[in-house]
PDB file of C-alpha atoms in Angstrom:
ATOM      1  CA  UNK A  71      39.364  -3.857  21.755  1.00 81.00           C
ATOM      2  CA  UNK A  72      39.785  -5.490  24.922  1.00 91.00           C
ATOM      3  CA  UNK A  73      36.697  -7.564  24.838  1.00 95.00           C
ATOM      4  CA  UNK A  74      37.521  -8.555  21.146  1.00 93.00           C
ATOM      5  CA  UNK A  75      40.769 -10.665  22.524  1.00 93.00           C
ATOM      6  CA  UNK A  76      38.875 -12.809  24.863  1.00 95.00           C
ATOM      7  CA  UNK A  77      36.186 -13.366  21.777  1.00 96.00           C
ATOM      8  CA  UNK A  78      36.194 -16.392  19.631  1.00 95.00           C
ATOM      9  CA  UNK A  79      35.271 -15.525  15.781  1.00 94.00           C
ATOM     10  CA  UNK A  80      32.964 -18.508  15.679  1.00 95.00           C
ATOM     11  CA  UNK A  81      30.679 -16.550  18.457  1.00 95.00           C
ATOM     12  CA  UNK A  82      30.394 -14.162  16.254  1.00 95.00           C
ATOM     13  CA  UNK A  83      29.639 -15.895  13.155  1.00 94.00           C
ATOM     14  CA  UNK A  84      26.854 -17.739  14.236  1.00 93.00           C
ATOM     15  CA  UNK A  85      24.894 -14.487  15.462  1.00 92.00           C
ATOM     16  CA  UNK A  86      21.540 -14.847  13.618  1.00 91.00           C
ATOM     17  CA  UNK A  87      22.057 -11.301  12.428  1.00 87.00           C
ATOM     18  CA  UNK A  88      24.942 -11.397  11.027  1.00 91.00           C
ATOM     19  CA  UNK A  89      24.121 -14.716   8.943  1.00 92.00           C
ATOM     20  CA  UNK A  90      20.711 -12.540   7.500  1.00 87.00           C
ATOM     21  CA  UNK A  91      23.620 -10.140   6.608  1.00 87.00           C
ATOM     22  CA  UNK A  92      25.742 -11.907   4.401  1.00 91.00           C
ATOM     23  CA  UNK A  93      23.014 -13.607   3.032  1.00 90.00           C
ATOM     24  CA  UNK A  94      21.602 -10.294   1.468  1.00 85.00           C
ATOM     25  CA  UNK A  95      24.943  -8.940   0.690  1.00 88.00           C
ATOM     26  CA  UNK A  96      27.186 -11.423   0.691  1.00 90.00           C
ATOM     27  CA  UNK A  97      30.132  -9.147  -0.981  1.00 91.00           C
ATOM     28  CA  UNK A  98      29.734  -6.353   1.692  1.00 89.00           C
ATOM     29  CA  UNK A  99      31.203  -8.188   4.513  1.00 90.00           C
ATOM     30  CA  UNK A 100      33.628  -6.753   6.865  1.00 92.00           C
ATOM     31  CA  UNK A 101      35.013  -6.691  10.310  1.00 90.00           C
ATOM     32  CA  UNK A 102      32.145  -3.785  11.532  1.00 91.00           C
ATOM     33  CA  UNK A 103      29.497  -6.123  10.633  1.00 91.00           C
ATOM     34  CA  UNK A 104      30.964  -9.005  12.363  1.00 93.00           C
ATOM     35  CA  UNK A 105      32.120  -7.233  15.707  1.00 94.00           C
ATOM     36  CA  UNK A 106      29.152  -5.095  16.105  1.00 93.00           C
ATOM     37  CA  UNK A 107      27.961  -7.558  19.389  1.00 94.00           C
ATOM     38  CA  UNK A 108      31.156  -6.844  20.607  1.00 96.00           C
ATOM     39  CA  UNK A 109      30.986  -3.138  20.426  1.00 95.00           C
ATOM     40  CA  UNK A 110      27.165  -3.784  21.796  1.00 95.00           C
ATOM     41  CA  UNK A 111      28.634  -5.477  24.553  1.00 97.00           C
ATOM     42  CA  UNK A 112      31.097  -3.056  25.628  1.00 97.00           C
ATOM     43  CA  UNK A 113      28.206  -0.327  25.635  1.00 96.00           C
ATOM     44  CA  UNK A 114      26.608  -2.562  28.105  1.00 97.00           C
ATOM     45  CA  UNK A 115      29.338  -3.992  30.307  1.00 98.00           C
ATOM     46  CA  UNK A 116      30.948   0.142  30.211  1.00 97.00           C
ATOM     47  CA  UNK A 117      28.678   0.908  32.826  1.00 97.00           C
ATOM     48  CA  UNK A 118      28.393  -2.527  34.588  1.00 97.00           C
ATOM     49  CA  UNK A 119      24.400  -2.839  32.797  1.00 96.00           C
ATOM     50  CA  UNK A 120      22.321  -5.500  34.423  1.00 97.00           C
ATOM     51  CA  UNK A 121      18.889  -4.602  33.138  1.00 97.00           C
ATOM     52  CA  UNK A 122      18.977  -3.937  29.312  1.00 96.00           C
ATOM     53  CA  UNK A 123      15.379  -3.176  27.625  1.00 93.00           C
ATOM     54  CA  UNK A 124      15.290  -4.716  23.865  1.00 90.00           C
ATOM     55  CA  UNK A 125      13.322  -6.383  21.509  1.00 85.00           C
ATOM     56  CA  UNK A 126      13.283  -9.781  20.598  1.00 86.00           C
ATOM     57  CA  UNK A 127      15.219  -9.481  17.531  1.00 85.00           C
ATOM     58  CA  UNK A 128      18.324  -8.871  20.360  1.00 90.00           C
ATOM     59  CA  UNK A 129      18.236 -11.285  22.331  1.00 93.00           C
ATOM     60  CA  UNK A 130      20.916 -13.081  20.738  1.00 93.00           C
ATOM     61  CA  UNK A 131      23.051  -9.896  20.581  1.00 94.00           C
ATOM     62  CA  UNK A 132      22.306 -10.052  24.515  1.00 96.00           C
ATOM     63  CA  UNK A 133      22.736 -13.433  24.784  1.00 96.00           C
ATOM     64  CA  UNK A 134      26.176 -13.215  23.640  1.00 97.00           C
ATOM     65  CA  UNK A 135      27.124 -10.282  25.471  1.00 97.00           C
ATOM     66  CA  UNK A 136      26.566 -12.579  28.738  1.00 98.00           C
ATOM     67  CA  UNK A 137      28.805 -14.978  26.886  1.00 98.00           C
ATOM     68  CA  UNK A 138      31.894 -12.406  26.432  1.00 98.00           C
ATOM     69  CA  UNK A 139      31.599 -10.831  30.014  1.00 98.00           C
ATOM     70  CA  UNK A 140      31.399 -14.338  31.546  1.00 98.00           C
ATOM     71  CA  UNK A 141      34.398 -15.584  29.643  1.00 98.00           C
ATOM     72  CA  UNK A 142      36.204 -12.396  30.792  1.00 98.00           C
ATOM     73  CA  UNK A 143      35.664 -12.656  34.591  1.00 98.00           C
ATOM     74  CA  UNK A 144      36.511 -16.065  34.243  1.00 98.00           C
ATOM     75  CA  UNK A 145      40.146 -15.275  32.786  1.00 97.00           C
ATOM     76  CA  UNK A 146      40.540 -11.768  35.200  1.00 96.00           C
ATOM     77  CA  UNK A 147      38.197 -11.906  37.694  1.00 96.00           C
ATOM     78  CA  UNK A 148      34.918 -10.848  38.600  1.00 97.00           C
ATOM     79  CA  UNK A 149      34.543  -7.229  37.011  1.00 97.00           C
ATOM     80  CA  UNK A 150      30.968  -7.366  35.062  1.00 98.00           C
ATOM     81  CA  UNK A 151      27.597  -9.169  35.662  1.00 98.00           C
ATOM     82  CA  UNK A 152      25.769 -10.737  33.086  1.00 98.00           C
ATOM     83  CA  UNK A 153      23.084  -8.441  31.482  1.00 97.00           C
ATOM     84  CA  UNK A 154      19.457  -9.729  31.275  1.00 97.00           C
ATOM     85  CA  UNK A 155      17.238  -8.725  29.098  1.00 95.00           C
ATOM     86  CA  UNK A 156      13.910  -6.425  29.945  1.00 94.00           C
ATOM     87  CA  UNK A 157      11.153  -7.395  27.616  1.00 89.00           C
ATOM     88  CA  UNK A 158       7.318  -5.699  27.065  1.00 82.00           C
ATOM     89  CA  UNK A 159       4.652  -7.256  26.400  1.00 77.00           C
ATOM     90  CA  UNK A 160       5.183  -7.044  22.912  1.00 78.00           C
ATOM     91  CA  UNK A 161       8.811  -7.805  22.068  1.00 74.00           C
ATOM     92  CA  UNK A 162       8.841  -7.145  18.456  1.00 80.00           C
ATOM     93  CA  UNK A 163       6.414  -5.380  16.068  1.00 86.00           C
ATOM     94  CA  UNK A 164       6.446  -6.075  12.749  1.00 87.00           C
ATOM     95  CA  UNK A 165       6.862  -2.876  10.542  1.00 91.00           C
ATOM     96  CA  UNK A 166       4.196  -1.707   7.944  1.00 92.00           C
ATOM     97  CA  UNK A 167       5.900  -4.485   5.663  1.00 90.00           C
ATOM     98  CA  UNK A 168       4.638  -7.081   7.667  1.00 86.00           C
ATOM     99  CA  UNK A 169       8.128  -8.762   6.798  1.00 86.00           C
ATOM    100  CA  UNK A 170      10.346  -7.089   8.631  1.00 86.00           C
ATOM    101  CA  UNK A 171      10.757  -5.500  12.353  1.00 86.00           C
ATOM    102  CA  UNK A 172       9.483  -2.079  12.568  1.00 90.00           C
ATOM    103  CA  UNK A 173      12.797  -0.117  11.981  1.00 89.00           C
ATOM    104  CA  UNK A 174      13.794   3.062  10.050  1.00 88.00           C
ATOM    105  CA  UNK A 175      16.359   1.523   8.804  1.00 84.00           C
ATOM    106  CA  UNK A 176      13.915  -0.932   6.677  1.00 87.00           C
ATOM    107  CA  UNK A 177      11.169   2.523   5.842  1.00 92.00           C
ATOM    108  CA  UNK A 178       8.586   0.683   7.518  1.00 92.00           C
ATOM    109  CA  UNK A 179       7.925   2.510  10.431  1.00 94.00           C
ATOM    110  CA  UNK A 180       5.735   5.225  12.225  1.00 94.00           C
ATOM    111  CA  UNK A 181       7.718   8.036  13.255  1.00 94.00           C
ATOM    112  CA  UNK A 182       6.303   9.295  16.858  1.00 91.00           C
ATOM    113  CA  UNK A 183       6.210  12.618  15.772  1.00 92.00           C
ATOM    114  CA  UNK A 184       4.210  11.899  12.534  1.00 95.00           C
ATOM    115  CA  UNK A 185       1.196  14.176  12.210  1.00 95.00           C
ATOM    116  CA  UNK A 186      -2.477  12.448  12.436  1.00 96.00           C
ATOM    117  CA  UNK A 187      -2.626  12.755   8.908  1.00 97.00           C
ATOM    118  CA  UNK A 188       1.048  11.533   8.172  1.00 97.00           C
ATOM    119  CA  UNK A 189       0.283   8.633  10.093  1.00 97.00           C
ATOM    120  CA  UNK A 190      -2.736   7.589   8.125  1.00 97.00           C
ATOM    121  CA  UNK A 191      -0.806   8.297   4.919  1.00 97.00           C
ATOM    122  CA  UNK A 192       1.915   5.724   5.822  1.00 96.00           C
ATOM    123  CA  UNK A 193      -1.115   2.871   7.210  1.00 96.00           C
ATOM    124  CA  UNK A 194      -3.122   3.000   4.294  1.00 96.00           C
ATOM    125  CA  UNK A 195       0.280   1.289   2.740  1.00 93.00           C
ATOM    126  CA  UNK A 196       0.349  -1.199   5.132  1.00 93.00           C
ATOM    127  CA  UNK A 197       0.298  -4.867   3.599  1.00 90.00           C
ATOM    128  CA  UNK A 198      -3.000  -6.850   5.005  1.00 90.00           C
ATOM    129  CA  UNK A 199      -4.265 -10.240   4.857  1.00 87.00           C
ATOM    130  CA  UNK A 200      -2.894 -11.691   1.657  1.00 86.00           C
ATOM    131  CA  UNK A 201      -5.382 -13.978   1.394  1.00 86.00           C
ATOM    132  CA  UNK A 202      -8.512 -12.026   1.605  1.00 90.00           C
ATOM    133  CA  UNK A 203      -8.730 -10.250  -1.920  1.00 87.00           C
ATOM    134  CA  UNK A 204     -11.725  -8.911  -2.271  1.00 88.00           C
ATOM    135  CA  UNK A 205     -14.157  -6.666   0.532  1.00 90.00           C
ATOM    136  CA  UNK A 206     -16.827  -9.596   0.964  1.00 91.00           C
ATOM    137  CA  UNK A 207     -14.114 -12.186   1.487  1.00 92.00           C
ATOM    138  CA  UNK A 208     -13.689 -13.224   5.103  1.00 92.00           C
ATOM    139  CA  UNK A 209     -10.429 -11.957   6.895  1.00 91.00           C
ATOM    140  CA  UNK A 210      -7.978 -13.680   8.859  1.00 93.00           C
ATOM    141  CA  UNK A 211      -7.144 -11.713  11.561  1.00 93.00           C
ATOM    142  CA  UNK A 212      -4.109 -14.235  12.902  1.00 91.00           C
ATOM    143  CA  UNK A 213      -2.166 -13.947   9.918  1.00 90.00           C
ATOM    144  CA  UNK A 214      -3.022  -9.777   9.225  1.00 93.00           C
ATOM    145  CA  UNK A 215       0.196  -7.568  10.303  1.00 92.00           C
ATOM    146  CA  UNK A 216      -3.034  -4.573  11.092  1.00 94.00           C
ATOM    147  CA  UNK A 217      -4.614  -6.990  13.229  1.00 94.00           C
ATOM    148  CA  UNK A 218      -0.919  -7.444  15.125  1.00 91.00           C
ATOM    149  CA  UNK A 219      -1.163  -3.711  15.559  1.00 93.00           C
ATOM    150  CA  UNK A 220      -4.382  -3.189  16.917  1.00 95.00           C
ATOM    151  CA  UNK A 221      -3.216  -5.701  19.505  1.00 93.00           C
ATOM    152  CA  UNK A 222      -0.887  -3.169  20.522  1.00 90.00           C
ATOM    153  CA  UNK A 223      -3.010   0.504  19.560  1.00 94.00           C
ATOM    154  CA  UNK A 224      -6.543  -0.963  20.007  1.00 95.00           C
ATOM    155  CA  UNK A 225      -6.263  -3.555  22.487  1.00 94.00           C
ATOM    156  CA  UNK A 226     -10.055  -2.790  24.030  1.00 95.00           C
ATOM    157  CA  UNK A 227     -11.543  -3.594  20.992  1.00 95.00           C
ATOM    158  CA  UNK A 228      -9.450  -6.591  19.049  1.00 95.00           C
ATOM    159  CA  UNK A 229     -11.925  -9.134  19.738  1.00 96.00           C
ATOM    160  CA  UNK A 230     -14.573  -7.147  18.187  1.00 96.00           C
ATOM    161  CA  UNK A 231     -12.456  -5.924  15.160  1.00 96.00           C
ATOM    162  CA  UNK A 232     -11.317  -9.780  14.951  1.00 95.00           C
ATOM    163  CA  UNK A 233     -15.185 -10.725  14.806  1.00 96.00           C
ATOM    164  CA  UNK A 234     -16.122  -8.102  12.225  1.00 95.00           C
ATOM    165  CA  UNK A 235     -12.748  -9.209   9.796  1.00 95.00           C
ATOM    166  CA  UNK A 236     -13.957 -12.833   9.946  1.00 94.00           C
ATOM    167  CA  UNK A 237     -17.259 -12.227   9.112  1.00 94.00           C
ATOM    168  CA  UNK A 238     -16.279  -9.342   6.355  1.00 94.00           C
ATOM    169  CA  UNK A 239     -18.355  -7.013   8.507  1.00 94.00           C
ATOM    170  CA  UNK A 240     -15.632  -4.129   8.350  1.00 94.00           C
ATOM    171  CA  UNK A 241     -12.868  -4.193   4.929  1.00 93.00           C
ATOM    172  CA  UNK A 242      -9.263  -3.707   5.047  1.00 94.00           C
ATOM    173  CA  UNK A 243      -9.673   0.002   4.018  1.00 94.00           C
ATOM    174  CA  UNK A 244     -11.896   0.821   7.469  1.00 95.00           C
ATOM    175  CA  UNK A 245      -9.391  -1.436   9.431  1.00 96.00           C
ATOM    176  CA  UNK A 246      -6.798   1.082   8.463  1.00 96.00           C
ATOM    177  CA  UNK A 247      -8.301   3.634   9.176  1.00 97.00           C
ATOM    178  CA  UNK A 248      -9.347   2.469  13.143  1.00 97.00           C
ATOM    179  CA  UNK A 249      -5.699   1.547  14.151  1.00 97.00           C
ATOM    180  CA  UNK A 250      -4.694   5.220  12.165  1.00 97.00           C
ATOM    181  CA  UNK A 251      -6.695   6.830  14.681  1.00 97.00           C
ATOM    182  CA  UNK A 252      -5.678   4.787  17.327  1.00 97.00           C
ATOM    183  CA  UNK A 253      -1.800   5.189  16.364  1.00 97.00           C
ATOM    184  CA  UNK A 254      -2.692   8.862  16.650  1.00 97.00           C
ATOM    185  CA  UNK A 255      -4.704   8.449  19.673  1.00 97.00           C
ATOM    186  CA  UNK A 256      -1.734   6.851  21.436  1.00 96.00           C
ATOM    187  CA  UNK A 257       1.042   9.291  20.488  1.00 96.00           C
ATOM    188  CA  UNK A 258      -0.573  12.162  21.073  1.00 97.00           C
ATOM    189  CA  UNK A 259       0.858  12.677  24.478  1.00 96.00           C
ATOM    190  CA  UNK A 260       4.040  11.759  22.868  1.00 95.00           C
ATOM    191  CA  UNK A 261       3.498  14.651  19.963  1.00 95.00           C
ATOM    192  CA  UNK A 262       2.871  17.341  22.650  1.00 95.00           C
ATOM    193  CA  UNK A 263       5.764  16.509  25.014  1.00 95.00           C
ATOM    194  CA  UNK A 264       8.070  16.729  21.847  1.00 94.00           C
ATOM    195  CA  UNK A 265       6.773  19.934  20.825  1.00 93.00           C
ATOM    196  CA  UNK A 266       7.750  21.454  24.559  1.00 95.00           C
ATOM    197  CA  UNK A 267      10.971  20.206  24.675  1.00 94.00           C
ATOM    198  CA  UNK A 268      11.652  21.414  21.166  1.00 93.00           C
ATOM    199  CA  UNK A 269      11.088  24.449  22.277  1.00 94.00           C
ATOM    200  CA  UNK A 270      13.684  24.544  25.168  1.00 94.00           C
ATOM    201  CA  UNK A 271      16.909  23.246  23.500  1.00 92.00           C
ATOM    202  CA  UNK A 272      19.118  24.763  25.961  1.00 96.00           C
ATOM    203  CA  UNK A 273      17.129  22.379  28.484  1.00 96.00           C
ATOM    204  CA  UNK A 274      17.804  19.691  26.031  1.00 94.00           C
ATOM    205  CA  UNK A 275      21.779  20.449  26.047  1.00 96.00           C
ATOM    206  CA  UNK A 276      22.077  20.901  29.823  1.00 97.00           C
ATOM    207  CA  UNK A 277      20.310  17.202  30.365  1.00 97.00           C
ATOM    208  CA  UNK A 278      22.508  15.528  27.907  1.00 96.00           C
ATOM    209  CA  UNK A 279      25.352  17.383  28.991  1.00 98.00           C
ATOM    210  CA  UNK A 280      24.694  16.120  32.625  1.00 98.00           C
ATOM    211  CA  UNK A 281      23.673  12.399  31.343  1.00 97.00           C
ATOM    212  CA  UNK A 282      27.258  12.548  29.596  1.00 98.00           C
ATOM    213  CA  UNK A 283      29.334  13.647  32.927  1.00 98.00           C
ATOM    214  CA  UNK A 284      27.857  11.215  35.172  1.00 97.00           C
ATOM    215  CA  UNK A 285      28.348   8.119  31.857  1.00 97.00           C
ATOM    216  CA  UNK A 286      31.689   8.706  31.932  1.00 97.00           C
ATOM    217  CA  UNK A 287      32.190   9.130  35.399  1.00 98.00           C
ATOM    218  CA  UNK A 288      31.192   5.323  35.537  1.00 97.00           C
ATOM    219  CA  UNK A 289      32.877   4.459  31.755  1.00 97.00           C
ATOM    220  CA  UNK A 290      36.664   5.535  33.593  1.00 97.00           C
ATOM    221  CA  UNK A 291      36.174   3.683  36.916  1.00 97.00           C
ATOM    222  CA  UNK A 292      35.691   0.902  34.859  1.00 97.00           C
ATOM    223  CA  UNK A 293      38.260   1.275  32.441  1.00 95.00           C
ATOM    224  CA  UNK A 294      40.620   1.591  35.712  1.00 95.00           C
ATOM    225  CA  UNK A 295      39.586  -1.703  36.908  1.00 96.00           C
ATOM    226  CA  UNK A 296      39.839  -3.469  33.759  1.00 96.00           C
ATOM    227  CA  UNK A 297      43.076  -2.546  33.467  1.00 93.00           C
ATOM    228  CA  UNK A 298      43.739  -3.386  36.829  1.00 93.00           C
ATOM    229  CA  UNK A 299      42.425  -6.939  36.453  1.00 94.00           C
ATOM    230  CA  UNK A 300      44.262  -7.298  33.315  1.00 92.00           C
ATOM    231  CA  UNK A 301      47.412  -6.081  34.875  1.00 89.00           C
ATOM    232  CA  UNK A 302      47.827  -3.033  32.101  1.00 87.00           C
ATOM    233  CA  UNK A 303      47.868  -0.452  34.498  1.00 78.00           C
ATOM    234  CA  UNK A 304      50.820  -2.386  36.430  1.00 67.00           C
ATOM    235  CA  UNK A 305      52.893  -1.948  33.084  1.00 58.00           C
ATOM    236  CA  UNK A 306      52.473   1.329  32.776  1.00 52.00           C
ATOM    237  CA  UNK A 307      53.853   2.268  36.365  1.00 55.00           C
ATOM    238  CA  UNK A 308      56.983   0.038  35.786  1.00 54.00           C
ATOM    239  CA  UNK A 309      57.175   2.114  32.963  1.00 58.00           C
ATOM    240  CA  UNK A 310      57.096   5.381  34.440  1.00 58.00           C
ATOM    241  CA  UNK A 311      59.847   3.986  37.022  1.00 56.00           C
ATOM    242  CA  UNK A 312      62.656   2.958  34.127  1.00 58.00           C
ATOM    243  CA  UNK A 313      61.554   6.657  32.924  1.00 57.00           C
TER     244      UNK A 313
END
């Protein structure tokens, strides 16, 4: 609420999200879709974030969120410094789609926990090369969202599979069915570390439970000094005077 009265409504209207938004849905637009950055930014600023790991797609969500905390210690004070954003090496992956980000929400994605077999399953759906129609045509790796994968699952061996799709030596089926096993391959660890800590859920409570403490530990100090900068908390103690 706070940060929402130092915010300017055309900040938020020009997010790049929010525009995709309204464009799909243009009659289910309200004030949670347009204020999310804000509520993104007081996530971040709560605990005074500097580092913030995200994908590509965020960075104007970040951007903006440097925007609102800048605009705020320049009306109160210094309370909050600007977040930067922590990218890998491969900011965004596109989901099975090949339109879209990998995301749940969009049911293009590869859960972590998804069985070898599960995760074959949900490649062999994948969209490929949309020009290469037939098995003897020659691929294009550059514009294949399987080819994007492998990048990321096979990297080893992408100059080879690029070689082989160019020169039809390998189809889109067998393609599939490499980065599969290499999807698996990778996750594996991931699969067996699940699997133990699903099996200590009391372990599971304690570390949240002890995440949560120390959060808000840091989320009321800097409540307290907001409302110090902003002069709220002198209020109140005039307040309890009169009283």
């Amino acid at each position: 609420t706070l940060f929402s009265m130092v915010t300017p409504l055309s900040w938020l209207l020009r997010v790049p999200t929010f525009k995709e938004k309204v464009k799909a849905q243009p009659h289910n637009v309200n004030y949670g879709l347009v204020g999310y950055p804000v509520l993104m930014t007081a996530d971040i600023a709560l605990y005074k974030g500097e580092i913030v790991p995200v994908g590509e797609d965020q960075l104007p969500h970040l951007e903006l969120a440097r925007e609102i905390v800048r605009r705020f210690n320049s009306i109160y004070g210094f309370v909050f410094p600007e977040p930067q954003a922590k990218l890998t090496s491969f900011p965004l992956i596109l989901g099975l789609d090949g339109i879209q980000k990998m995301s749940k929400s969009y049911n293009n994605y590869i859960e972590i926990a998804a069985s070898p077999q599960e995760i074959l399953e949900r490649v062999m759906t994948a969209f490929t090369d949309p020009a290469r129609r037939y098995r003897s045509d020659s691929g294009h790796p550059d514009i294949c969202n399987i080819f994007c994968l492998h990048k990321f699952f096979t990297p080893a061996r992408v100059d080879e599979i690029a070689s082989e799709c160019r020169r039809a030596g390998i189809g889109c089926v067998e393609c599939k069915k490499m980065l599969a096993e290499s999807i698996s391959s990778t996750l594996e660890p991931f699969r067996e570390k699940r699997a133990i800590l699903a099996s200590k859920p009391n372990y599971i409570t304690e570390v949240l439970a002890d995440g949560a403490n120390r959060a808000e530990a840091i989320a009321k100090e800097t409540v307290r000094e907001v409302k110090e900068k902003m002069r709220l908390l002198q209020r109140v103690q005039l307040e309890h005077i009169r009283d």
